[in-house]
């Protein structure tokens, strides 16, 4: 029998190793897998390369992972957000590296990586400093920049409902990067608001088919980043 | 609207947004940036059906929710709480940017730090070493959306022109801007020049040119506005 269920976030992230590349779902607070990130902080892996659109807010979730010095390099499109000071401070101090990627290029690099496509051409960033040093090519009279597909060792994502096969549905705009991240990681780890019986999710509405998922853990009372920020919480 | 008691104050932010909204045709799919562009949605005439896209995965974005109805899972690209309209759809980020990069979004309204005479846009970085760079989806939007409108104050807070011969800040895109809406004028980027197509009440051409580094021309018949 296939059963991808783990009993706890700690069990789900236990084998994340030093130096791993980790895709982290979420756009700002929406879809951020806070409990998995906190379990990763407890677990202790360091020198991580983390891919997320942002860099977290306050002193919880991704911002806390960065604050604890576990992240060597961020790959993201928008590393500052209202309430985000941890990453900018570390970046200015030279304590963390940044690879800045246009948001659509980031999403497509992850999608391509997950689909077995090593590189692709896009007009995004042509003529800007983010295209410097990159291979370009003209198609039908227009210039394009070559961008590489992005794959990772692990993905940490959040969904609303999952089953033991790893089929997933998401909640509203909390979906964002998670479906493509699930495709692009060797090991995709999911925290789900609820885990339901196989067959309970209509095949027509499944967003991420279970083939892209390795582990699911139920976190029924997931914390909201906005509530943690309002309460001034720091993790750990 | 400008106050007749004061001279040459031009359009307010809401007026700029209204000028833009009136240029958005019925049936358009539109992406709005942060700042003045966010005000455009509320100004669309009631007899036009315009669908708003937000790049974090929602087509059919509605107005902000009533207090107490905020949903942390339902935000826009500026990470503010929003709502959905009937017929809205959710999708993941790669699909959302396929809409942008594949040319499926009709109009994008963005803010600007600088726009050049040839329609180059700089709106993501001042290029200073002590700032953390952040680009978001701006470069994808200007590369993929056919019609780029810029909404901006004509000058910076300390009076520096934003419409320049050549951008000195890092570029977002080359030759991408179609039309510029400022507090003083509406200006088209044409093959020949930056062409003033409309002036704010009480504002004359010379007043605008004095506050513009790029060279402006005046459309032949400014009373008759061209459609975008």
Coordinates of N, CA and C in Angstrom, one line a residue, chain B residues 60-226:
Chain B
X60 N -10.0 37.9 -12.0 CA -11.3 38.2 -11.4 C -11.2 38.7 -10.0
X61 N -10.2 39.6 -9.8 CA -10.0 40.2 -8.5 C -11.1 41.2 -8.3
X62 N -11.6 41.2 -7.1 CA -12.6 42.2 -6.7 C -12.1 43.2 -5.7
X63 N -12.9 44.1 -5.2 CA -12.4 45.2 -4.3 C -11.9 44.6 -3.0
X64 N -11.3 45.4 -2.1 CA -10.9 45.0 -0.8 C -12.1 44.5 0.0
X65 N -11.9 43.5 0.9 CA -13.0 43.0 1.7 C -13.5 44.0 2.8
X66 N -14.7 43.8 3.3 CA -15.1 44.6 4.4 C -14.3 44.2 5.6
X67 N -14.2 45.1 6.6 CA -13.4 44.8 7.8 C -14.0 43.6 8.5
X68 N -13.1 42.7 8.9 CA -13.5 41.4 9.5 C -13.7 40.3 8.6
X69 N -13.7 40.6 7.3 CA -13.9 39.6 6.2 C -12.6 39.2 5.5
X70 N -11.5 39.7 6.1 CA -10.2 39.5 5.4 C -9.8 38.0 5.5
X71 N -9.3 37.4 4.4 CA -8.9 36.0 4.3 C -7.4 36.0 4.0
X72 N -6.6 35.4 4.9 CA -5.2 35.4 4.7 C -4.8 34.6 3.4
X73 N -5.6 33.8 2.9 CA -5.3 33.0 1.7 C -5.8 33.8 0.4
X74 N -6.3 35.0 0.6 CA -6.8 35.7 -0.6 C -6.3 37.1 -0.6
X75 N -5.1 37.2 -1.3 CA -4.4 38.5 -1.3 C -4.0 38.8 -2.8
X76 N -3.6 40.1 -3.0 CA -3.1 40.4 -4.3 C -1.6 40.5 -4.4
X77 N -1.0 40.9 -5.5 CA 0.4 40.9 -5.6 C 1.1 41.9 -4.7
X78 N 0.3 42.9 -4.2 CA 0.9 43.8 -3.2 C 0.7 43.3 -1.8
X79 N 0.2 42.0 -1.7 CA 0.0 41.3 -0.5 C -1.1 42.0 0.4
X80 N -2.0 42.7 -0.3 CA -3.2 43.2 0.4 C -4.3 42.2 0.3
X81 N -5.3 42.3 1.2 CA -6.5 41.4 1.2 C -7.4 41.9 0.0
X82 N -7.9 41.0 -0.7 CA -8.8 41.3 -1.8 C -10.0 40.3 -1.7
X83 N -10.9 40.5 -2.7 CA -12.0 39.6 -2.9 C -12.0 39.0 -4.3
X84 N -13.0 38.1 -4.6 CA -13.2 37.7 -5.9 C -14.5 38.1 -6.5
X85 N -14.6 38.2 -7.8 CA -15.9 38.5 -8.4 C -16.5 37.2 -8.9
X86 N -17.8 37.1 -9.2 CA -18.3 35.9 -9.9 C -17.6 35.6 -11.2
X87 N -17.2 34.4 -11.4 CA -16.5 34.0 -12.6 C -15.0 34.1 -12.4
X88 N -14.5 34.3 -11.2 CA -13.1 34.4 -10.9 C -12.5 33.0 -11.0
X89 N -11.1 32.9 -11.2 CA -10.5 31.6 -11.2 C -9.1 31.8 -10.5
X90 N -8.7 30.7 -9.9 CA -7.4 30.6 -9.2 C -6.5 29.7 -10.1
X91 N -5.2 30.0 -10.0 CA -4.2 29.1 -10.8 C -2.8 29.3 -10.2
X92 N -1.9 28.4 -10.5 CA -0.6 28.5 -9.9 C 0.3 29.6 -10.7
X93 N 1.4 29.8 -10.1 CA 2.3 30.9 -10.5 C 2.8 30.8 -12.0
X94 N 3.1 29.6 -12.4 CA 3.6 29.4 -13.7 C 2.5 29.7 -14.7
X95 N 1.3 29.3 -14.4 CA 0.1 29.6 -15.3 C -0.1 31.1 -15.3
X96 N 0.0 31.7 -14.1 CA -0.3 33.1 -14.0 C 0.7 33.9 -14.9
X97 N 2.0 33.5 -14.9 CA 2.9 34.2 -15.7 C 2.9 33.8 -17.1
X98 N 2.3 32.6 -17.4 CA 2.1 32.2 -18.8 C 1.0 33.2 -19.4
X99 N 0.1 33.6 -18.6 CA -0.9 34.6 -19.0 C -0.2 35.9 -19.4
X100 N 0.8 36.3 -18.5 CA 1.5 37.5 -18.8 C 2.5 37.4 -19.9
X101 N 3.3 36.4 -19.9 CA 4.4 36.2 -20.8 C 3.9 35.7 -22.2
X102 N 2.7 35.0 -22.2 CA 2.2 34.5 -23.4 C 1.3 35.6 -24.1
X103 N 1.2 36.8 -23.6 CA 0.5 37.8 -24.3 C -1.0 37.8 -24.1
X104 N -1.5 37.2 -23.0 CA -2.9 37.0 -22.8 C -3.5 38.1 -21.9
X105 N -2.7 39.0 -21.3 CA -3.2 40.1 -20.6 C -3.1 41.4 -21.5
X106 N -4.2 42.1 -21.6 CA -4.3 43.2 -22.6 C -3.6 44.5 -22.2
X107 N -3.7 44.9 -20.9 CA -3.2 46.1 -20.4 C -2.6 46.0 -19.1
X108 N -1.4 46.6 -18.8 CA -0.8 46.6 -17.5 C -0.6 48.1 -17.2
X109 N -0.9 48.5 -15.9 CA -0.7 49.8 -15.5 C 0.4 49.7 -14.4
X110 N 1.5 50.4 -14.6 CA 2.6 50.4 -13.6 C 3.0 51.8 -13.2
X111 N 3.7 51.8 -12.0 CA 4.3 53.1 -11.6 C 5.7 53.2 -12.2
X112 N 6.3 54.3 -12.1 CA 7.7 54.5 -12.7 C 8.6 55.4 -11.8
X113 N 9.8 55.0 -11.9 CA 10.9 56.0 -11.3 C 11.3 56.9 -12.4
X114 N 11.5 56.3 -13.6 CA 11.9 57.1 -14.8 C 11.3 56.4 -16.1
X115 N 10.9 57.3 -17.0 CA 10.6 56.8 -18.4 C 11.4 57.6 -19.3
X116 N 12.0 56.9 -20.3 CA 12.9 57.6 -21.3 C 12.0 58.1 -22.5
X117 N 12.7 58.9 -23.3 CA 12.1 59.4 -24.5 C 11.6 58.3 -25.5
X118 N 12.3 57.2 -25.4 CA 12.0 56.1 -26.3 C 11.1 55.0 -25.6
X119 N 10.6 55.3 -24.4 CA 9.7 54.4 -23.8 C 10.4 53.3 -22.9
X120 N 11.7 53.5 -22.6 CA 12.3 52.6 -21.6 C 11.7 52.9 -20.3
X121 N 11.6 51.9 -19.5 CA 11.0 52.0 -18.1 C 12.0 51.6 -17.1
X122 N 12.2 52.5 -16.0 CA 12.9 52.1 -14.9 C 12.0 52.2 -13.7
X123 N 11.7 51.1 -13.0 CA 10.7 51.2 -11.9 C 11.0 50.2 -10.8
X124 N 12.2 49.6 -10.8 CA 12.5 48.5 -9.7 C 13.6 48.8 -8.8
X125 N 14.5 49.7 -9.2 CA 15.7 49.9 -8.4 C 16.3 51.3 -8.7
X126 N 16.8 51.9 -7.6 CA 17.5 53.2 -7.8 C 19.0 53.0 -8.0
X127 N 19.4 51.7 -8.0 CA 20.8 51.3 -8.3 C 21.7 51.6 -7.2
X128 N 21.2 51.9 -6.0 CA 22.2 52.3 -4.9 C 22.6 51.0 -4.2
X129 N 23.9 50.9 -3.8 CA 24.5 49.7 -3.3 C 23.9 49.4 -1.9
X130 N 23.4 50.4 -1.2 CA 22.9 50.1 0.2 C 21.4 49.7 0.2
X131 N 20.8 49.4 -0.9 CA 19.5 48.9 -0.9 C 19.4 47.4 -1.3
X132 N 18.5 46.7 -0.8 CA 18.3 45.3 -1.2 C 17.5 45.3 -2.5
X133 N 18.0 44.8 -3.6 CA 17.3 44.8 -4.8 C 16.1 43.9 -4.8
X134 N 15.0 44.3 -5.4 CA 13.8 43.5 -5.5 C 13.1 43.8 -6.8
X135 N 12.8 42.8 -7.6 CA 12.2 43.1 -8.9 C 10.7 42.6 -9.1
X136 N 10.4 41.6 -8.4 CA 9.0 41.1 -8.5 C 8.7 40.7 -9.9
X137 N 7.4 41.0 -10.3 CA 7.0 40.6 -11.7 C 7.1 41.7 -12.7
X138 N 7.7 42.8 -12.4 CA 7.7 44.0 -13.3 C 8.3 43.7 -14.6
X139 N 9.5 43.0 -14.6 CA 10.1 42.7 -15.9 C 9.3 41.8 -16.8
X140 N 8.6 40.8 -16.2 CA 7.7 39.9 -16.9 C 6.6 40.7 -17.5
X141 N 6.0 41.6 -16.7 CA 4.8 42.3 -17.2 C 5.2 43.2 -18.4
X142 N 6.3 43.9 -18.3 CA 6.6 44.8 -19.5 C 7.1 44.0 -20.7
X143 N 7.6 42.8 -20.5 CA 8.0 42.0 -21.6 C 6.8 41.3 -22.3
X144 N 5.8 41.0 -21.5 CA 4.7 40.2 -22.0 C 3.4 40.9 -22.4
X145 N 3.2 42.0 -21.8 CA 1.9 42.7 -22.0 C 2.0 43.7 -23.1
X146 N 1.1 43.7 -24.0 CA 1.2 44.5 -25.2 C 1.1 46.0 -24.9
X147 N 0.2 46.3 -24.1 CA -0.1 47.8 -23.8 C 0.3 48.1 -22.3
X148 N 1.4 48.9 -22.2 CA 1.9 49.3 -20.9 C 1.6 50.7 -20.7
X149 N 0.7 51.0 -19.7 CA 0.5 52.4 -19.3 C 1.3 52.6 -18.0
X150 N 1.8 53.9 -17.9 CA 2.5 54.3 -16.7 C 1.7 55.3 -16.0
X151 N 1.6 55.2 -14.7 CA 0.9 56.2 -13.9 C 1.9 56.7 -12.9
X152 N 2.1 58.0 -12.9 CA 3.2 58.5 -12.0 C 3.0 60.0 -11.8
X153 N 3.6 60.5 -10.8 CA 3.7 62.0 -10.7 C 4.7 62.4 -11.7
X154 N 4.6 63.6 -12.2 CA 5.4 64.1 -13.3 C 6.9 64.2 -12.9
X155 N 7.1 64.7 -11.6 CA 8.4 64.8 -11.1 C 8.5 64.1 -9.7
X156 N 9.8 63.9 -9.3 CA 10.0 63.3 -8.0 C 9.6 64.3 -6.9
X157 N 9.6 63.8 -5.6 CA 9.2 64.7 -4.5 C 10.1 66.0 -4.5
X158 N 11.4 65.8 -4.8 CA 12.2 67.0 -4.8 C 12.4 67.7 -6.2
X159 N 11.4 67.4 -7.0 CA 11.3 68.2 -8.2 C 12.1 67.7 -9.4
X160 N 12.7 66.6 -9.3 CA 13.5 66.1 -10.5 C 12.5 65.5 -11.5
X161 N 12.8 65.7 -12.8 CA 11.9 65.2 -13.8 C 12.0 63.6 -13.9
X162 N 10.9 63.0 -14.1 CA 10.9 61.5 -14.2 C 10.9 61.1 -15.7
X163 N 10.5 62.1 -16.6 CA 10.5 61.8 -18.0 C 11.8 62.3 -18.6
X164 N 12.7 61.4 -18.9 CA 14.1 61.8 -19.1 C 14.6 61.4 -20.5
X165 N 15.7 61.9 -21.0 CA 16.2 61.5 -22.3 C 16.6 60.0 -22.3
X166 N 17.3 59.7 -21.3 CA 17.7 58.3 -21.1 C 17.7 57.9 -19.6
X167 N 17.2 56.8 -19.3 CA 17.1 56.4 -17.8 C 18.5 56.3 -17.2
X168 N 18.6 56.8 -16.0 CA 19.9 56.6 -15.3 C 19.7 55.5 -14.3
X169 N 18.5 55.1 -13.9 CA 18.3 54.0 -13.0 C 18.3 52.7 -13.8
X170 N 18.5 51.6 -13.2 CA 18.5 50.3 -13.9 C 17.1 50.0 -14.6
X171 N 17.2 49.5 -15.8 CA 16.0 49.4 -16.6 C 15.1 48.2 -16.2
X172 N 13.9 48.4 -16.3 CA 12.9 47.2 -16.2 C 12.6 46.6 -17.6
X173 N 12.6 47.5 -18.6 CA 12.4 47.0 -20.0 C 12.8 48.1 -20.9
X174 N 13.0 47.7 -22.2 CA 13.5 48.6 -23.2 C 12.4 48.9 -24.2
X175 N 12.0 50.2 -24.3 CA 11.0 50.6 -25.3 C 9.6 49.9 -25.1
X176 N 9.2 49.9 -23.9 CA 8.0 49.1 -23.5 C 6.8 50.0 -23.2
X177 N 7.0 51.3 -22.9 CA 5.9 52.1 -22.4 C 5.1 52.7 -23.6
X178 N 3.7 52.6 -23.5 CA 2.9 53.1 -24.6 C 2.4 54.5 -24.3
X179 N 1.9 54.7 -23.0 CA 1.3 56.0 -22.7 C 1.6 56.3 -21.2
X180 N 1.8 57.6 -20.9 CA 2.2 58.0 -19.6 C 1.1 58.9 -19.1
X181 N 0.6 58.6 -17.9 CA -0.4 59.5 -17.2 C 0.2 60.1 -16.0
X182 N 0.4 61.5 -16.0 CA 1.0 62.1 -14.8 C -0.1 63.1 -14.3
X183 N 0.4 63.8 -13.2 CA -0.5 64.9 -12.7 C -0.7 66.1 -13.6
X184 N 0.2 66.2 -14.6 CA 0.2 67.4 -15.4 C -0.3 67.1 -16.8
X185 N -0.1 65.9 -17.3 CA -0.5 65.6 -18.7 C -0.6 64.1 -19.0
X186 N -1.2 63.8 -20.2 CA -1.2 62.5 -20.7 C -0.3 62.5 -21.9
X187 N 0.6 61.6 -22.0 CA 1.7 61.7 -23.0 C 1.9 60.3 -23.6
X188 N 1.8 60.3 -25.0 CA 2.1 59.1 -25.7 C 3.5 58.9 -26.1
X189 N 4.0 57.7 -26.0 CA 5.4 57.4 -26.6 C 5.2 57.0 -28.0
X190 N 5.6 57.9 -28.9 CA 5.5 57.6 -30.3 C 6.9 57.3 -30.9
X191 N 6.9 56.9 -32.2 CA 8.2 56.6 -32.8 C 9.1 57.9 -32.9
X192 N 8.4 59.0 -32.9 CA 9.2 60.3 -33.1 C 9.5 61.0 -31.8
X193 N 8.6 60.9 -30.8 CA 8.8 61.8 -29.6 C 7.9 61.3 -28.5
X194 N 8.0 62.0 -27.4 CA 6.9 62.0 -26.4 C 5.9 63.1 -26.7
X195 N 4.7 62.6 -27.0 CA 3.7 63.5 -27.5 C 2.6 63.8 -26.5
X196 N 2.5 65.1 -26.1 CA 1.4 65.4 -25.1 C 0.1 65.3 -25.9
X197 N -0.8 64.5 -25.3 CA -2.2 64.4 -26.0 C -3.2 65.1 -25.1
X198 N -2.9 65.4 -23.9 CA -3.9 66.1 -23.0 C -3.2 66.8 -21.9
X199 N -3.7 67.9 -21.5 CA -3.1 68.7 -20.4 C -4.1 68.8 -19.3
X200 N -3.6 68.8 -18.1 CA -4.5 68.9 -16.9 C -5.0 70.3 -16.9
X201 N -6.2 70.5 -16.3 CA -6.8 71.9 -16.3 C -5.9 72.9 -15.7
X202 N -5.7 74.0 -16.4 CA -4.9 75.1 -15.9 C -3.4 74.9 -16.2
X203 N -3.0 73.8 -16.9 CA -1.6 73.5 -17.1 C -1.4 73.8 -18.6
X204 N -0.3 74.5 -18.9 CA 0.0 74.7 -20.4 C 1.3 73.9 -20.7
X205 N 1.5 73.8 -22.1 CA 2.6 72.9 -22.6 C 3.9 73.3 -22.0
X206 N 4.2 74.7 -22.0 CA 5.5 75.1 -21.6 C 5.8 74.7 -20.1
X207 N 4.7 74.8 -19.3 CA 4.9 74.4 -17.9 C 5.3 72.9 -17.8
X208 N 4.7 72.1 -18.6 CA 5.0 70.6 -18.6 C 6.5 70.4 -19.2
X209 N 6.8 71.1 -20.3 CA 8.1 70.9 -20.8 C 9.2 71.3 -19.8
X210 N 9.0 72.4 -19.1 CA 10.0 72.9 -18.1 C 10.2 71.8 -17.0
X211 N 9.3 70.9 -16.8 CA 9.4 69.9 -15.8 C 9.7 68.5 -16.4
X212 N 10.2 68.6 -17.6 CA 10.4 67.3 -18.4 C 11.8 67.4 -19.0
X213 N 12.7 66.5 -18.7 CA 14.0 66.5 -19.3 C 13.9 66.1 -20.8
X214 N 13.1 65.1 -21.1 CA 12.9 64.6 -22.5 C 12.2 65.7 -23.3
X215 N 12.4 65.7 -24.6 CA 11.8 66.7 -25.4 C 10.3 66.3 -25.7
X216 N 9.4 67.2 -25.5 CA 8.0 66.9 -25.8 C 7.5 67.6 -27.1
X217 N 6.5 67.0 -27.6 CA 5.8 67.7 -28.7 C 4.3 67.7 -28.3
X218 N 3.6 68.6 -29.0 CA 2.1 68.7 -28.7 C 1.4 68.0 -29.8
X219 N 0.4 67.2 -29.4 CA -0.4 66.6 -30.5 C -1.2 67.7 -31.2
X220 N -1.4 67.5 -32.5 CA -1.9 68.7 -33.3 C -3.2 69.2 -32.8
X221 N -4.2 68.4 -32.4 CA -5.4 68.9 -32.0 C -5.7 68.3 -30.6
X222 N -5.2 68.9 -29.5 CA -5.3 68.3 -28.2 C -6.7 68.3 -27.7
X223 N -7.7 69.0 -28.3 CA -9.0 68.9 -27.9 C -9.7 67.6 -28.2
X224 N -9.1 66.9 -29.2 CA -9.6 65.6 -29.6 C -8.7 64.5 -29.2
X225 N -9.1 63.8 -28.2 CA -8.2 62.8 -27.6 C -8.1 61.5 -28.5
X226 N -6.9 61.1 -28.7 CA -6.8 59.8 -29.3 C -7.1 58.7 -28.3

